[in-house]
């Protein structure tokens, strides 16, 4: 395959590039460093901050690398050129602002998130249509698109019977932030272009990813990926491990009954590989739910305490979200196509703790406490 990874500077992007390279595919990487700029704008830095993508790409086999903004007019032209020149046939699209709290900070942050994410994906769809509609787009969506409905969550589509008539519709979405909403809008736009232009798209509704090491980028190598712990870009397990190591309270928001889907970063790599090897057909909008375990937040906190110690504190929930709810998403698609999950264990939590311990003196305590409230 000739694979283009959009958003390759990020937590998942670089490991994905290495994963495809290791399987002898041609890989081109791209990014616009938006996340690095956003981090600087709010005064946070990840605990592990890899080199710039250009530097890593050069060092690694001189991988073709392009720095451009996909959401802009120029970005559309640049993307068309890359698709033509590198004869791309598979695109993995991670190039989006990934943080729910960032999107809820302010009006301008909500707009920046949605414009970047939605306009970028629109440019991608138009570029694929123009250059080669047969290119397979693998798009990173999120489990949070669905919210927490009181019925089982299917993989993207729902068969319904209404007043005696039957149809198949996109699963109703009720997400919990402007960020998650941006991915809902993307999903609708993508499904529309599959239907209208015959594009082929796989939309991955991914849960919360944990882990710092992959097969090609072990946590103790220069190819390890980034690690965020701050209240904006840090996800729940990462944050709890850092809090435990620092001996400060583990901040469970509310009662901690919120349930979410989780997966190991190594399983993300495998899922994207499977999606590329079993592509959507022309005109197909294929949706796969990409998580391997579901836990409530309090359970994650308990696992951390049991593995490496710490003290749990139930803090007032800064978000508007259900803390007690039904949660039963289907996740057959990747398992049936060969995914063997790595489950969360005390050993893995210990491994993550070992990986980040050397960097603990970089922690900025003021960026840990939850400050971003959903109701401004
Ligand atoms: N939470 C706490 N304490 C904390 C941090 C978070 O209790 O210190 C809770 C939150 O209230 C929430 C849950 O943990 O109920 C998950 O929060 P999170 O910040 O780990 O994850 P989330 O905001 O949902 O977003 C993350 C990624 C996003 C991805 C999404 C997958 O940042 O890019 O799309 O996970 S999912 O959650 O399935 O939508």
Coordinates of C-alpha atoms in Angstrom, one line a residue, residues 70-230:
X70 CA -5.4 20.5 5.7
X71 CA -8.3 22.8 6.7
X72 CA -7.0 25.7 4.5
X73 CA -7.4 26.4 0.8
X74 CA -3.6 25.8 0.3
X75 CA -3.9 22.6 2.2
X76 CA -6.4 21.2 -0.3
X77 CA -4.0 21.9 -3.1
X78 CA -1.0 20.4 -1.2
X79 CA -3.0 17.3 -0.4
X80 CA -4.1 16.9 -4.1
X81 CA -0.4 17.1 -5.1
X82 CA 0.7 14.5 -2.5
X83 CA -2.1 12.1 -3.5
X84 CA -1.0 12.3 -7.1
X85 CA 2.8 12.3 -6.6
X86 CA 2.9 9.4 -4.1
X87 CA 0.1 7.5 -5.7
X88 CA -1.6 7.2 -2.4
X89 CA -4.2 4.4 -2.1
X90 CA -4.9 4.5 1.7
X91 CA -5.2 7.5 3.9
X92 CA -5.3 7.3 7.7
X93 CA -6.9 10.6 8.9
X94 CA -5.9 11.6 12.5
X95 CA -5.4 15.3 11.8
X96 CA -7.9 16.7 14.2
X97 CA -8.0 18.6 17.5
X98 CA -8.5 15.7 19.9
X99 CA -9.5 17.2 23.2
X100 CA -13.1 17.5 24.6
X101 CA -12.0 20.0 27.4
X102 CA -10.1 22.2 24.8
X103 CA -13.3 22.5 22.7
X104 CA -15.3 23.5 25.8
X105 CA -12.9 26.2 27.0
X106 CA -14.5 29.1 25.1
X107 CA -16.5 30.1 22.1
X108 CA -13.3 30.6 20.1
X109 CA -11.9 27.2 21.1
X110 CA -15.2 25.5 20.1
X111 CA -15.1 27.3 16.7
X112 CA -11.4 26.5 16.2
X113 CA -12.0 22.8 16.9
X114 CA -15.0 22.4 14.6
X115 CA -13.5 24.5 11.8
X116 CA -10.2 22.6 11.9
X117 CA -11.8 19.2 12.1
X118 CA -14.7 19.6 9.8
X119 CA -13.1 21.7 7.1
X120 CA -10.0 19.4 7.1
X121 CA -12.2 16.4 6.5
X122 CA -14.1 18.2 3.8
X123 CA -10.9 19.1 2.0
X124 CA -9.8 15.5 2.3
X125 CA -13.0 14.2 0.8
X126 CA -12.9 16.7 -2.1
X127 CA -9.2 15.9 -2.8
X128 CA -9.9 12.2 -2.9
X129 CA -12.9 12.8 -5.2
X130 CA -10.7 14.9 -7.5
X131 CA -7.6 12.8 -7.6
X132 CA -8.8 9.2 -7.2
X133 CA -12.2 8.3 -5.6
X134 CA -10.9 4.7 -5.2
X135 CA -8.6 5.8 -2.3
X136 CA -9.6 4.2 0.9
X137 CA -10.1 6.8 3.7
X138 CA -9.6 5.5 7.3
X139 CA -11.0 8.1 9.6
X140 CA -10.5 8.3 13.3
X141 CA -13.9 9.0 14.9
X142 CA -14.7 8.4 18.5
X143 CA -17.0 6.2 20.7
X144 CA -18.0 9.5 22.3
X145 CA -20.0 10.3 19.2
X146 CA -22.7 8.0 20.5
X147 CA -22.9 9.4 24.0
X148 CA -24.5 7.1 26.5
X149 CA -27.8 6.0 25.1
X150 CA -30.2 3.7 27.0
X151 CA -30.0 1.1 24.3
X152 CA -27.1 -1.1 22.9
X153 CA -24.8 0.9 20.6
X154 CA -24.4 -0.8 17.3
X155 CA -21.4 -0.3 14.9
X156 CA -22.5 2.9 13.2
X157 CA -25.9 1.8 11.8
X158 CA -29.2 0.9 13.3
X159 CA -32.0 -1.2 11.8
X160 CA -35.3 0.4 12.8
X161 CA -39.0 -0.4 12.4
X162 CA -41.1 2.7 12.7
X163 CA -44.9 2.6 12.3
X164 CA -44.6 -0.8 10.6
X165 CA -41.9 0.2 8.1
X166 CA -38.2 -0.8 8.2
X167 CA -35.1 1.1 7.4
X168 CA -31.4 1.2 8.2
X169 CA -30.2 4.6 9.6
X170 CA -27.0 6.0 11.0
X171 CA -27.0 5.3 14.7
X172 CA -28.5 8.3 16.6
X173 CA -25.7 10.4 18.1
X174 CA -25.8 12.3 21.4
X175 CA -22.2 13.4 22.1
X176 CA -20.9 15.2 25.1
X177 CA -18.7 18.0 23.8
X178 CA -18.1 20.3 20.8
X179 CA -15.0 18.1 20.0
X180 CA -17.1 14.9 20.0
X181 CA -19.7 16.8 17.9
X182 CA -17.1 17.7 15.3
X183 CA -16.6 14.0 14.7
X184 CA -20.3 13.4 14.4
X185 CA -20.4 16.1 11.7
X186 CA -17.4 14.5 10.0
X187 CA -19.2 11.1 10.1
X188 CA -22.3 12.6 8.4
X189 CA -20.2 14.3 5.8
X190 CA -18.3 11.2 5.0
X191 CA -21.4 9.0 4.8
X192 CA -22.9 11.5 2.4
X193 CA -19.9 11.4 0.1
X194 CA -19.9 7.6 0.1
X195 CA -23.6 7.7 -1.0
X196 CA -23.2 10.6 -3.5
X197 CA -19.7 10.1 -4.9
X198 CA -19.1 6.5 -4.2
X199 CA -16.1 7.2 -1.9
X200 CA -14.9 4.3 0.3
X201 CA -14.6 5.2 4.0
X202 CA -14.0 3.3 7.2
X203 CA -14.9 5.4 10.3
X204 CA -13.3 4.1 13.5
X205 CA -15.3 5.0 16.6
X206 CA -12.4 4.7 19.0
X207 CA -12.5 4.6 22.8
X208 CA -9.9 6.0 25.1
X209 CA -6.4 4.7 24.2
X210 CA -3.8 4.0 26.9
X211 CA -0.2 2.9 26.8
X212 CA 3.1 4.5 25.7
X213 CA 4.8 1.7 23.9
X214 CA 4.2 -0.2 20.7
X215 CA 6.0 -3.0 18.9
X216 CA 8.0 -0.5 16.7
X217 CA 8.2 2.3 19.3
X218 CA 8.9 0.7 22.7
X219 CA 8.5 3.2 25.6
X220 CA 12.3 3.2 26.3
X221 CA 13.2 4.1 22.7
X222 CA 13.4 7.4 20.8
X223 CA 10.4 6.2 18.9
X224 CA 8.1 6.2 21.9
X225 CA 5.1 8.4 21.5
X226 CA 3.9 11.4 23.5
X227 CA 2.3 11.4 27.0
X228 CA -0.2 14.0 28.2
X229 CA -1.3 14.3 31.8
X230 CA -2.8 17.8 31.9

